[in-house]
Coordinates of C-alpha atoms in Angstrom, one line a residue:
Chain A
M1 CA -4.4 -23.9 -24.6
K2 CA -6.5 -22.7 -27.6
G3 CA -9.7 -22.8 -25.7
L4 CA -8.1 -20.6 -23.0
K5 CA -6.9 -18.1 -25.6
K6 CA -10.3 -17.9 -27.1
K7 CA -11.9 -17.4 -23.8
I8 CA -9.5 -14.6 -22.9
D9 CA -9.7 -12.9 -26.2
S10 CA -13.5 -12.9 -25.9
V11 CA -13.4 -11.0 -22.6
K12 CA -10.5 -8.7 -23.7
P13 CA -12.6 -5.9 -25.1
Q14 CA -14.2 -5.3 -21.6
F15 CA -10.8 -4.4 -20.3
E16 CA -9.9 -2.1 -23.2
K17 CA -10.5 1.7 -23.1
G18 CA -14.2 2.3 -22.7
G19 CA -14.9 -1.3 -21.6
K20 CA -16.7 -2.3 -18.4
F21 CA -13.6 -3.1 -16.5
S22 CA -11.2 -0.6 -18.2
K23 CA -9.9 0.5 -14.7
L24 CA -8.5 -3.1 -14.3
H25 CA -6.7 -2.9 -17.6
S26 CA -3.2 -3.3 -16.1
V27 CA -4.2 -6.3 -14.1
F28 CA -5.7 -8.0 -17.1
D29 CA -2.8 -7.1 -19.2
G30 CA -0.5 -8.6 -16.6
F31 CA -2.1 -11.9 -16.7
Y32 CA -2.6 -11.9 -20.4
T33 CA 1.0 -11.4 -21.2
F34 CA 2.0 -13.8 -18.5
L35 CA 0.1 -16.6 -20.4
F36 CA 0.6 -15.6 -24.0
T37 CA 3.3 -13.8 -25.9
P38 CA 1.7 -10.5 -26.9
N39 CA 1.3 -10.2 -30.6
E40 CA 1.6 -6.4 -30.6
T41 CA 3.4 -5.0 -33.6
S42 CA 5.1 -1.6 -34.1
K43 CA 2.8 1.1 -35.5
S44 CA 5.6 3.2 -37.0
G45 CA 9.1 2.8 -38.5
V46 CA 10.9 -0.4 -38.8
H47 CA 11.5 -2.5 -35.7
I48 CA 12.3 -6.1 -35.0
H49 CA 10.5 -7.5 -32.0
D50 CA 11.8 -10.4 -30.0
S51 CA 9.2 -12.4 -28.2
N52 CA 11.8 -12.9 -25.4
D53 CA 10.4 -10.1 -23.2
S54 CA 11.3 -9.5 -19.6
K55 CA 8.5 -11.9 -18.4
R56 CA 10.2 -14.7 -20.2
T57 CA 13.6 -13.7 -18.9
M58 CA 12.2 -13.8 -15.4
I59 CA 10.7 -17.2 -15.9
M60 CA 14.0 -18.5 -17.0
V61 CA 15.6 -17.3 -13.8
V62 CA 12.8 -19.0 -11.8
L63 CA 13.5 -22.2 -13.8
A64 CA 17.1 -21.9 -12.9
L65 CA 16.2 -21.6 -9.2
I66 CA 14.1 -24.7 -9.2
P67 CA 16.9 -27.2 -8.5
C68 CA 18.0 -25.1 -5.5
C69 CA 14.5 -24.8 -4.4
L70 CA 13.6 -28.5 -4.5
F71 CA 16.9 -29.5 -2.9
G72 CA 16.4 -26.8 -0.2
M73 CA 13.0 -28.3 0.7
W74 CA 14.4 -31.8 0.9
N75 CA 17.4 -30.5 3.0
V76 CA 15.0 -28.8 5.4
G77 CA 13.4 -32.2 5.9
L78 CA 16.8 -33.9 6.2
Q79 CA 18.0 -31.5 8.9
H80 CA 14.8 -31.9 10.7
A81 CA 15.1 -35.7 10.7
L82 CA 18.7 -35.6 11.8
A83 CA 18.0 -33.1 14.6
T84 CA 15.0 -35.0 16.0
G85 CA 16.4 -38.5 15.4
D86 CA 13.6 -39.4 13.0
P87 CA 14.7 -42.7 11.4
D88 CA 12.5 -42.2 8.3
H89 CA 14.8 -40.8 5.7
S90 CA 12.7 -41.7 2.6
L91 CA 12.8 -39.1 -0.2
F92 CA 9.2 -38.0 -0.1
H93 CA 8.9 -37.9 3.7
L94 CA 11.8 -35.5 3.9
F95 CA 10.7 -33.5 0.9
F96 CA 7.2 -33.0 2.0
Y97 CA 8.2 -32.0 5.5
G98 CA 10.4 -29.3 4.0
F99 CA 7.7 -28.4 1.4
W100 CA 5.1 -27.7 4.1
A101 CA 7.6 -25.9 6.2
V102 CA 8.6 -23.3 3.5
L103 CA 5.3 -23.1 1.6
P104 CA 3.8 -20.4 3.9
Q105 CA 6.9 -18.2 3.4
I106 CA 6.8 -18.5 -0.4
L107 CA 3.1 -17.7 -0.4
T108 CA 3.6 -14.7 2.0
A109 CA 6.4 -13.3 -0.1
Y110 CA 4.4 -13.6 -3.4
I111 CA 1.1 -12.3 -2.0
V112 CA 2.5 -9.3 -0.2
G113 CA 5.0 -8.4 -3.0
L114 CA 2.6 -8.9 -6.0
G115 CA -0.2 -7.3 -4.1
I116 CA 1.8 -4.1 -3.7
E117 CA 2.9 -4.2 -7.3
F118 CA -0.7 -4.6 -8.5
V119 CA -1.9 -1.8 -6.4
V120 CA 0.9 0.5 -7.5
A121 CA 0.4 -0.4 -11.2
Q122 CA -3.3 0.3 -10.9
L123 CA -2.8 3.7 -9.1
R124 CA -0.3 4.9 -11.7
G125 CA -2.0 3.3 -14.7
H126 CA 1.1 1.4 -15.6
E127 CA 1.5 -2.1 -16.9
I128 CA 2.1 -4.6 -14.2
Q129 CA 5.8 -5.2 -13.8
E130 CA 7.0 -8.7 -13.6
G131 CA 10.1 -8.1 -11.5
F132 CA 8.6 -9.6 -8.5
L133 CA 8.3 -13.1 -10.0
V134 CA 11.9 -13.7 -9.3
S135 CA 12.2 -11.7 -6.1
G136 CA 9.2 -13.6 -4.6
I137 CA 10.9 -17.0 -4.8
L138 CA 14.4 -15.6 -4.0
I139 CA 13.3 -14.0 -0.8
P140 CA 12.2 -17.1 1.2
M141 CA 15.2 -19.0 -0.2
I142 CA 17.7 -16.7 1.4
C143 CA 15.9 -16.6 4.8
P144 CA 16.1 -19.1 7.6
V145 CA 13.4 -21.7 7.5
S146 CA 11.9 -20.5 10.8
T147 CA 11.4 -16.9 9.8
P148 CA 7.8 -16.0 10.9
C149 CA 5.5 -15.0 8.1
W150 CA 4.5 -11.6 9.5
M151 CA 8.2 -10.6 9.7
L152 CA 8.6 -11.7 6.1
A153 CA 5.5 -9.7 5.1
V154 CA 6.8 -6.5 6.8
A155 CA 10.2 -6.9 5.2
V156 CA 8.8 -7.6 1.7
A157 CA 6.5 -4.6 1.9
F158 CA 9.4 -2.4 3.1
A159 CA 11.7 -3.6 0.3
V160 CA 9.2 -3.4 -2.5
I161 CA 8.1 0.1 -1.6
F162 CA 11.4 1.7 -0.5
A163 CA 13.9 -0.2 -2.7
K164 CA 11.8 -0.4 -5.8
E165 CA 8.5 1.5 -6.2
V166 CA 9.8 4.9 -5.0
F167 CA 12.5 4.7 -7.6
G168 CA 10.0 4.0 -10.4
G169 CA 9.4 0.2 -10.2
T170 CA 11.0 -2.7 -11.9
G171 CA 14.2 -1.8 -13.8
Y172 CA 14.8 1.4 -11.9
N173 CA 15.8 0.0 -8.5
F174 CA 19.5 0.4 -7.7
L175 CA 19.5 -2.1 -4.9
N176 CA 18.6 -5.8 -5.2
V177 CA 15.1 -6.1 -3.8
A178 CA 15.5 -9.6 -2.4
L179 CA 18.7 -8.6 -0.6
V180 CA 17.1 -5.4 0.8
T181 CA 14.4 -7.7 2.3
R182 CA 17.0 -9.9 3.9
A183 CA 19.0 -6.9 5.1
F184 CA 15.9 -5.4 6.7
L185 CA 15.2 -8.7 8.5
F186 CA 18.8 -9.0 9.5
F187 CA 19.0 -5.6 11.1
A188 CA 15.4 -5.4 12.4
Y189 CA 15.0 -8.8 13.9
P190 CA 18.6 -10.1 14.5
S191 CA 17.5 -12.9 16.8
Q192 CA 15.5 -14.4 14.0
M193 CA 18.2 -14.2 11.4
S194 CA 21.3 -15.6 13.0
G195 CA 22.3 -17.9 15.9
D196 CA 21.7 -21.5 16.7
N197 CA 17.9 -21.8 16.7
V198 CA 16.6 -20.5 13.4
F199 CA 18.2 -22.5 10.6
V200 CA 16.8 -25.9 11.5
S201 CA 13.0 -26.5 11.7
L202 CA 12.4 -28.7 14.7
G203 CA 8.7 -28.5 14.3
G204 CA 8.0 -28.7 18.0
A205 CA 9.8 -32.0 18.4
N206 CA 12.7 -32.5 20.9
A207 CA 16.2 -32.5 19.6
V208 CA 18.6 -35.4 20.0
D209 CA 21.6 -35.2 22.3
G210 CA 24.6 -33.3 20.9
Y211 CA 22.3 -31.3 18.6
S212 CA 23.5 -27.9 17.5
G213 CA 21.6 -25.9 14.9
A214 CA 24.4 -23.4 14.1
T215 CA 25.5 -23.1 10.5
P216 CA 29.1 -23.9 9.6
L217 CA 30.1 -20.3 9.3
G218 CA 28.1 -19.4 12.4
Q219 CA 30.1 -22.1 14.4
L220 CA 33.4 -20.7 13.2
A221 CA 32.5 -17.1 13.8
A222 CA 31.5 -17.9 17.3
S223 CA 34.4 -20.2 18.0
T224 CA 36.8 -19.0 20.7
T225 CA 38.9 -22.1 21.0
G226 CA 40.5 -21.9 17.6
Q227 CA 38.4 -24.9 16.6
V228 CA 38.5 -25.2 12.8
E229 CA 36.4 -28.3 12.2
V230 CA 32.8 -27.6 11.1
L231 CA 30.1 -29.9 12.4
G232 CA 26.7 -31.1 11.2
V233 CA 23.6 -30.8 13.3
T234 CA 24.3 -34.1 15.1
G235 CA 27.9 -33.2 15.9
D236 CA 29.6 -35.2 13.2
P237 CA 32.2 -33.3 11.2
L238 CA 31.2 -32.2 7.7
S239 CA 33.2 -33.6 4.8
Y240 CA 33.9 -31.4 1.7
A241 CA 31.2 -33.3 -0.2
D242 CA 28.7 -32.4 2.4
M243 CA 29.6 -28.8 2.0
F244 CA 29.5 -29.0 -1.8
F245 CA 26.2 -30.8 -2.0
G246 CA 24.7 -28.7 0.8
F247 CA 23.9 -31.2 3.6
Y248 CA 24.1 -28.7 6.4
P249 CA 21.8 -26.1 8.0
G250 CA 21.6 -22.6 6.5
S251 CA 19.2 -20.3 4.8
W252 CA 17.3 -23.0 3.1
G253 CA 17.7 -22.3 -0.6
E254 CA 21.4 -21.5 -0.8
T255 CA 23.2 -24.4 0.9
S256 CA 23.8 -26.6 -2.2
T257 CA 26.6 -25.4 -4.4
F258 CA 25.9 -28.3 -6.8
C259 CA 22.3 -27.1 -7.4
I260 CA 23.4 -23.5 -7.8
L261 CA 25.9 -24.7 -10.5
I262 CA 23.0 -26.4 -12.4
G263 CA 21.1 -23.0 -12.2
L264 CA 24.2 -21.3 -13.4
V265 CA 24.4 -23.5 -16.4
I266 CA 20.8 -22.7 -17.3
L267 CA 21.4 -18.9 -16.8
L268 CA 24.6 -18.9 -18.9
A269 CA 23.1 -21.1 -21.7
T270 CA 20.2 -18.8 -22.1
G271 CA 22.5 -15.7 -21.9
I272 CA 20.6 -14.2 -19.0
A273 CA 23.4 -14.1 -16.4
S274 CA 26.7 -12.3 -17.4
W275 CA 29.5 -14.8 -17.3
R276 CA 31.9 -11.9 -16.7
I277 CA 30.3 -11.2 -13.3
V278 CA 30.2 -14.8 -12.3
L279 CA 33.7 -15.5 -13.4
S280 CA 35.3 -12.5 -11.7
G281 CA 33.2 -13.0 -8.6
I282 CA 34.5 -16.5 -8.2
V283 CA 38.0 -15.4 -8.9
G284 CA 37.6 -12.5 -6.4
G285 CA 36.3 -14.9 -3.7
F286 CA 39.0 -17.5 -4.4
F287 CA 41.8 -14.9 -4.4
M288 CA 40.7 -13.3 -1.2
S289 CA 40.1 -16.6 0.6
L290 CA 43.5 -17.9 -0.6
L291 CA 45.1 -14.7 0.9
A292 CA 43.1 -15.2 4.1
H293 CA 44.0 -18.9 4.3
N294 CA 47.7 -18.1 3.9
F295 CA 47.6 -15.7 6.8
A296 CA 45.2 -17.8 8.9
T297 CA 45.1 -16.8 12.6
P298 CA 43.2 -18.2 15.6
L299 CA 41.9 -14.7 16.1
Y300 CA 39.7 -15.1 13.0
P301 CA 38.9 -18.8 12.8
V302 CA 37.1 -18.5 9.5
T303 CA 40.4 -17.9 7.8
Y304 CA 41.3 -21.6 8.4
L305 CA 38.8 -22.6 5.7
T306 CA 40.4 -23.5 2.4
P307 CA 39.3 -21.5 -0.6
L308 CA 37.1 -24.3 -2.0
E309 CA 35.3 -24.6 1.3
Q310 CA 34.9 -20.8 1.4
L311 CA 33.3 -20.8 -2.0
S312 CA 30.9 -23.7 -1.2
L313 CA 29.8 -22.7 2.3
G314 CA 27.1 -20.2 3.2
G315 CA 25.4 -17.9 0.7
F316 CA 28.5 -17.0 -1.3
A317 CA 27.8 -19.1 -4.5
F318 CA 24.1 -18.2 -4.4
A319 CA 24.9 -14.5 -4.1
I320 CA 27.4 -14.6 -7.0
V321 CA 25.1 -16.6 -9.3
F322 CA 21.6 -15.2 -8.6
M323 CA 22.2 -11.8 -6.9
A324 CA 25.3 -10.3 -8.4
T325 CA 24.1 -11.1 -11.9
D326 CA 20.8 -9.2 -11.5
P327 CA 21.1 -7.0 -14.7
V328 CA 19.3 -4.1 -13.2
T329 CA 21.6 -3.5 -10.2
A330 CA 24.9 -4.7 -11.8
C331 CA 27.3 -2.8 -13.9
R332 CA 26.4 -2.3 -17.6
T333 CA 29.9 -2.0 -19.1
N334 CA 32.0 -5.1 -19.7
I335 CA 35.0 -3.9 -17.9
G336 CA 32.8 -2.6 -15.1
K337 CA 31.3 -6.1 -14.8
Y338 CA 34.8 -7.6 -14.1
I339 CA 35.5 -5.0 -11.4
Y340 CA 32.0 -5.3 -9.9
G341 CA 32.1 -9.1 -9.7
F342 CA 35.6 -9.3 -8.4
L343 CA 34.9 -6.8 -5.6
I344 CA 31.7 -8.6 -4.6
G345 CA 33.7 -11.8 -4.2
A346 CA 36.5 -10.2 -2.4
V347 CA 34.4 -8.1 -0.1
A348 CA 32.1 -11.0 0.8
I349 CA 35.1 -13.1 2.0
I350 CA 36.7 -10.1 3.8
I351 CA 33.5 -9.5 5.8
R352 CA 33.1 -13.2 6.5
C353 CA 36.7 -13.7 7.7
Y354 CA 37.5 -10.5 9.6
N355 CA 34.1 -9.3 10.9
T356 CA 33.0 -11.9 13.4
G357 CA 29.8 -10.0 14.0
Y358 CA 28.6 -11.0 10.6
P359 CA 29.1 -14.7 9.9
E360 CA 28.2 -14.3 6.2
G361 CA 29.2 -11.3 4.2
A362 CA 27.7 -12.1 0.7
M363 CA 24.5 -10.1 1.3
L364 CA 26.4 -7.0 2.5
A365 CA 29.0 -7.3 -0.3
V366 CA 26.3 -7.4 -3.0
L367 CA 24.4 -4.5 -1.5
L368 CA 27.6 -2.4 -1.1
M369 CA 28.6 -3.0 -4.7
N370 CA 25.1 -2.3 -5.9
C371 CA 25.7 1.2 -4.6
F372 CA 29.0 1.5 -6.5
A373 CA 27.8 -0.1 -9.7
S374 CA 26.9 3.1 -11.5
L375 CA 30.1 4.8 -10.3
I376 CA 32.2 2.0 -11.7
D377 CA 30.3 2.4 -15.0
Y378 CA 30.8 6.1 -15.0
C379 CA 34.6 5.7 -14.5
V380 CA 34.8 3.0 -17.2
V381 CA 32.9 5.1 -19.8
N382 CA 34.8 8.3 -19.0
S383 CA 38.2 6.6 -19.2
N384 CA 37.1 5.3 -22.6
I385 CA 36.1 8.7 -23.7
N386 CA 39.4 10.1 -22.6
R387 CA 41.4 7.4 -24.3
R388 CA 39.5 8.0 -27.6
L389 CA 39.9 11.8 -27.3
K390 CA 43.6 11.5 -27.0
R391 CA 43.7 9.3 -30.1
A392 CA 41.5 11.7 -32.0
I393 CA 43.3 15.0 -31.4
V394 CA 46.5 14.9 -33.4
K395 CA 48.0 18.3 -33.5
N396 CA 46.6 21.7 -34.2
Chain B
M1 CA -7.4 29.1 5.9
K2 CA -7.1 32.8 6.5
V3 CA -4.4 33.8 9.0
N4 CA -3.8 37.2 10.4
K5 CA -0.8 38.6 8.4
S6 CA 1.2 39.5 11.6
L7 CA 1.0 35.8 12.6
L8 CA 2.5 34.5 9.4
P9 CA 6.0 34.1 10.8
L10 CA 4.5 31.8 13.4
V11 CA 2.2 29.7 11.2
N12 CA 4.2 29.3 8.0
P13 CA 7.1 27.2 9.4
L14 CA 4.6 24.7 10.8
S15 CA 3.8 23.3 7.4
K16 CA 4.3 25.3 4.2
D17 CA 7.7 26.5 5.1
N18 CA 8.8 23.8 7.5
P19 CA 12.5 23.9 8.3
V20 CA 13.0 20.1 8.2
I21 CA 10.7 18.7 5.5
V22 CA 10.6 21.7 3.1
Q23 CA 14.0 23.4 3.6
V24 CA 15.7 20.1 4.7
L25 CA 17.7 21.7 7.5
G26 CA 18.6 20.3 10.9
I27 CA 18.5 16.7 9.6
C28 CA 21.5 15.5 11.7
S29 CA 19.8 16.2 15.0
A30 CA 16.6 14.8 13.6
L31 CA 18.4 11.5 13.1
A32 CA 20.3 11.5 16.3
V33 CA 17.8 12.4 19.0
T34 CA 14.7 10.7 17.8
A35 CA 15.2 7.1 18.9
K36 CA 13.1 8.0 22.0
L37 CA 10.2 10.5 22.4
E38 CA 11.5 12.2 25.6
P39 CA 14.8 13.4 24.2
A40 CA 13.0 14.6 21.1
L41 CA 10.6 16.7 23.3
V42 CA 13.5 18.2 25.3
M43 CA 15.4 18.9 22.1
T44 CA 12.3 20.7 20.7
I45 CA 11.9 22.9 23.8
S46 CA 15.6 23.7 23.8
V47 CA 15.8 24.6 20.2
T48 CA 12.7 26.7 20.4
A49 CA 13.9 28.6 23.4
V50 CA 17.4 29.2 21.9
L51 CA 15.9 30.2 18.5
A52 CA 13.3 32.6 19.9
L53 CA 15.7 34.3 22.3
A54 CA 18.5 34.5 19.7
N55 CA 16.1 35.9 17.2
V56 CA 15.0 38.7 19.6
I57 CA 18.5 39.6 20.6
I58 CA 19.9 39.7 17.1
S59 CA 16.8 41.7 16.0
L60 CA 17.4 44.2 18.7
L61 CA 21.1 44.5 17.8
R62 CA 20.6 44.4 14.0
N63 CA 21.2 48.0 13.3
T64 CA 24.4 48.1 15.4
I65 CA 26.1 44.9 14.1
P66 CA 28.8 45.7 11.5
T67 CA 28.1 43.5 8.4
S68 CA 31.6 42.1 8.3
I69 CA 31.5 40.4 11.7
R70 CA 27.8 39.6 11.9
I71 CA 28.3 35.8 11.8
I72 CA 30.6 36.1 14.8
V73 CA 28.1 38.1 16.7
Q74 CA 25.4 35.7 15.9
L75 CA 27.5 32.8 17.0
V76 CA 28.4 34.4 20.3
V77 CA 24.7 35.1 21.1
V78 CA 23.7 31.5 20.2
A79 CA 26.6 30.0 22.0
A80 CA 25.8 31.9 25.2
L81 CA 22.1 30.8 25.0
V82 CA 23.1 27.2 24.4
V83 CA 25.4 27.1 27.4
I84 CA 22.5 28.4 29.5
V85 CA 20.1 25.7 28.2
D86 CA 22.8 23.1 28.7
Q87 CA 23.3 24.1 32.4
V88 CA 19.6 24.3 33.1
L89 CA 19.1 20.9 31.6
K90 CA 22.0 19.4 33.7
A91 CA 20.5 20.9 36.8
W92 CA 16.9 19.8 36.2
N93 CA 16.9 16.7 34.1
Y94 CA 20.3 15.1 34.3
E95 CA 19.2 11.8 32.7
V96 CA 17.9 13.4 29.5
S97 CA 20.9 15.7 29.4
K98 CA 23.1 12.6 29.4
A99 CA 21.0 11.0 26.7
L100 CA 21.3 14.0 24.5
S101 CA 25.0 14.3 25.3
V102 CA 26.7 16.5 22.7
F103 CA 23.5 17.3 20.8
I104 CA 22.6 20.1 23.1
G105 CA 26.0 21.7 22.6
L106 CA 25.6 21.1 18.9
I107 CA 22.5 23.3 18.7
I108 CA 25.0 26.0 18.0
T109 CA 25.7 24.5 14.7
N110 CA 22.1 23.7 13.9
C111 CA 21.5 25.2 10.4
I112 CA 18.0 26.2 11.3
I113 CA 19.2 28.7 13.9
M114 CA 21.9 30.4 11.8
G115 CA 19.5 30.3 8.9
R116 CA 16.8 32.2 10.7
L117 CA 19.1 34.7 12.3
E118 CA 20.6 35.6 8.9
A119 CA 17.4 35.4 6.9
F120 CA 14.9 36.8 9.3
A121 CA 16.2 38.5 12.5
M122 CA 18.8 40.6 10.7
S123 CA 16.0 42.4 8.7
N124 CA 13.0 42.3 11.0
R125 CA 11.7 43.9 14.2
P126 CA 11.9 42.0 17.5
W127 CA 8.2 40.9 17.7
P128 CA 8.0 39.2 14.3
S129 CA 11.4 37.8 15.0
F130 CA 10.2 36.3 18.2
L131 CA 7.2 34.7 16.5
D132 CA 9.5 33.4 13.7
G133 CA 11.8 31.8 16.3
I134 CA 8.8 30.1 18.0
G135 CA 7.3 29.0 14.7
N136 CA 10.5 27.5 13.3
G137 CA 11.3 25.8 16.6
L138 CA 7.9 24.2 16.7
G139 CA 8.0 23.3 13.1
Y140 CA 11.3 21.5 13.7
G141 CA 9.8 20.0 16.9
I142 CA 6.7 18.6 15.2
I143 CA 8.8 16.6 12.8
L144 CA 11.1 15.4 15.6
V145 CA 8.1 14.3 17.7
I146 CA 6.4 12.5 14.8
V147 CA 9.6 10.7 13.9
A148 CA 10.4 9.8 17.6
F149 CA 6.8 8.6 18.1
F150 CA 7.1 6.0 15.4
R151 CA 10.6 5.1 16.2
E152 CA 10.0 4.5 19.9
L153 CA 6.6 2.8 19.3
L154 CA 7.9 0.3 16.7
G155 CA 11.5 0.1 17.9
S156 CA 11.0 -0.3 21.7
G157 CA 7.3 -0.8 22.1
T158 CA 7.1 2.1 24.5
L159 CA 6.1 5.8 24.5
L160 CA 7.9 8.2 26.8
G161 CA 9.2 5.1 28.6
Y162 CA 5.8 3.5 29.3
Q163 CA 5.1 0.1 27.8
V164 CA 2.4 0.5 25.1
I165 CA 2.5 -2.7 23.2
P166 CA 0.9 -5.3 25.5
Q167 CA 2.9 -8.3 26.7
S168 CA 0.4 -10.7 25.1
W169 CA 1.6 -9.5 21.7
Y170 CA 5.1 -10.5 22.6
D171 CA 3.9 -13.8 23.8
A172 CA 2.2 -14.3 20.4
G173 CA 5.5 -13.8 18.6
Y174 CA 5.6 -10.1 18.0
Q175 CA 9.1 -8.5 18.2
N176 CA 10.3 -5.0 18.4
N177 CA 11.9 -3.8 15.1
G178 CA 15.5 -3.3 15.9
M179 CA 16.1 -1.3 12.7
M180 CA 13.8 1.5 13.9
I181 CA 16.4 2.3 16.6
L182 CA 19.1 2.7 14.0
P183 CA 19.6 6.1 12.3
P184 CA 18.7 4.9 8.8
M185 CA 15.1 4.4 9.7
A186 CA 14.9 8.0 11.0
L187 CA 15.9 9.1 7.5
I188 CA 13.3 6.9 6.0
T189 CA 10.6 8.1 8.4
V190 CA 11.4 11.7 7.6
A191 CA 11.2 10.7 3.9
C192 CA 7.7 9.2 4.5
I193 CA 6.6 12.5 6.2
I194 CA 7.9 14.4 3.2
W195 CA 6.1 12.1 0.9
V196 CA 2.7 12.6 2.7
H197 CA 3.3 16.3 3.0
R198 CA 4.2 16.8 -0.7
S199 CA 1.2 14.8 -1.9
R200 CA -1.1 17.0 0.2
N201 CA 0.6 20.3 -0.9
K202 CA 0.7 20.1 -4.7
D203 CA 2.4 23.5 -5.0
L204 CA 5.5 22.1 -3.2
Q205 CA 6.0 19.3 -5.8
E206 CA 8.9 19.9 -8.2

């Protein structure tokens, strides 16, 4: 580590003003601060600097995502083995099948997204923003495993430019970039984002008899017979443990509620995610699904799921833990956070239950509430001002 | 570029004073009729014809219209012209007329038309008013055609109904972008045009 630091410090002057590569200063600075905590100090006044800058915050989120990511890769392999009747269920066989299946997507997302960020930072002479470190891993995780790389590249470019850079870059976007990517894919290429054929990677092999690649929520949304049992890829019913641990097909990073909870613990312990949003989100989802379950009707088969199943299936838990808590797009005030989280949970379940056109509502719920976040804050702040004004004016 | 001063009403709206991307008028129809190129072209011709004729008529009448009822007079003139355009279209190109449905009728409410009548025709002589009508109609049309070009090409793979993107691309895994057919992408395409236009015309930047 010391040798690396010496080497970097020795080339540093070339990137400073007047140096040979001064035009590439922002690129150099990006890598430099990625590797080492910058030891810049304030030049005026008294300040206290925390070395926990936004790069380190982002890295913690990536760390929290790793359990989901590793499990997701293994699950891709498992679903593939089940679907093709491959008897080899050894850990590494399954994991590396999934690893190679999703690696191109992860690389595509990072190369396209970071490429655009680097170019924009160079053009504007800004520092390189680190926001894409998290988005780049989130994006492939919330997409089906069979999403073609060129589609992902188009969607990432669209989201980074139109959801983030035009508003001023990291920290100024009002919509979650990863979810904008997914929404773009969802509306632009619907056949690649839903249905029976995209969530399980068959890898060219033939599927076994009785195979169905539909996700549990997809099965229920498409059900016309009032069937309420959800099945795995081979046609066996899924137990609650299967749903909780995530042994079913879906967007590959978000199936396992268990791994998401590990991530949640990391985020809460480091204080990065707001517990208010997570708590009220879960309460909102639970409340709404309890309501839906009490008034279950064959017209909307998803309403037969119990609240716990609702919270474990699909992208709900992932959206609450990793998407709703994005500090840039969420509410800033504490009361606002409760309202924001609750509404995300409730709206996600409403869309899931009562709009059979969209089997999963978490993405749309978070994007919708992103739009309302600043309005909620505005109301909270204003009501606080009014309350205090009333207290302040006694009598004239 | 030096332009003859008498031609300014015709040239200005094409870029510097464009009704869609500078004055941001007529956005609704720009979103609604631009999913395909053909309706966009027909819409351009219709709006240009209505606007040029209405400008001339109002300009001729401008000294006789009482100020208090001028909006009503303008509306009557525009409405009459729109009905004529609608009937002509139904007679000659029924398919496109169906595709445009209410939007031909809604030319009456197009802000560009009322705007030009109020701002230009009421205080100018017939010939400049005619040029202004043609210029604004075409300025509106340019944007419509650019937006429709990209939306039809990327959204349906066709241009004016002819397949442009070869079948071999589809076989290789290419897919049409369904979002380009939806209205939001028209808005974003217009935004891109504004972006390019503003970065080329520094004096328009705020």
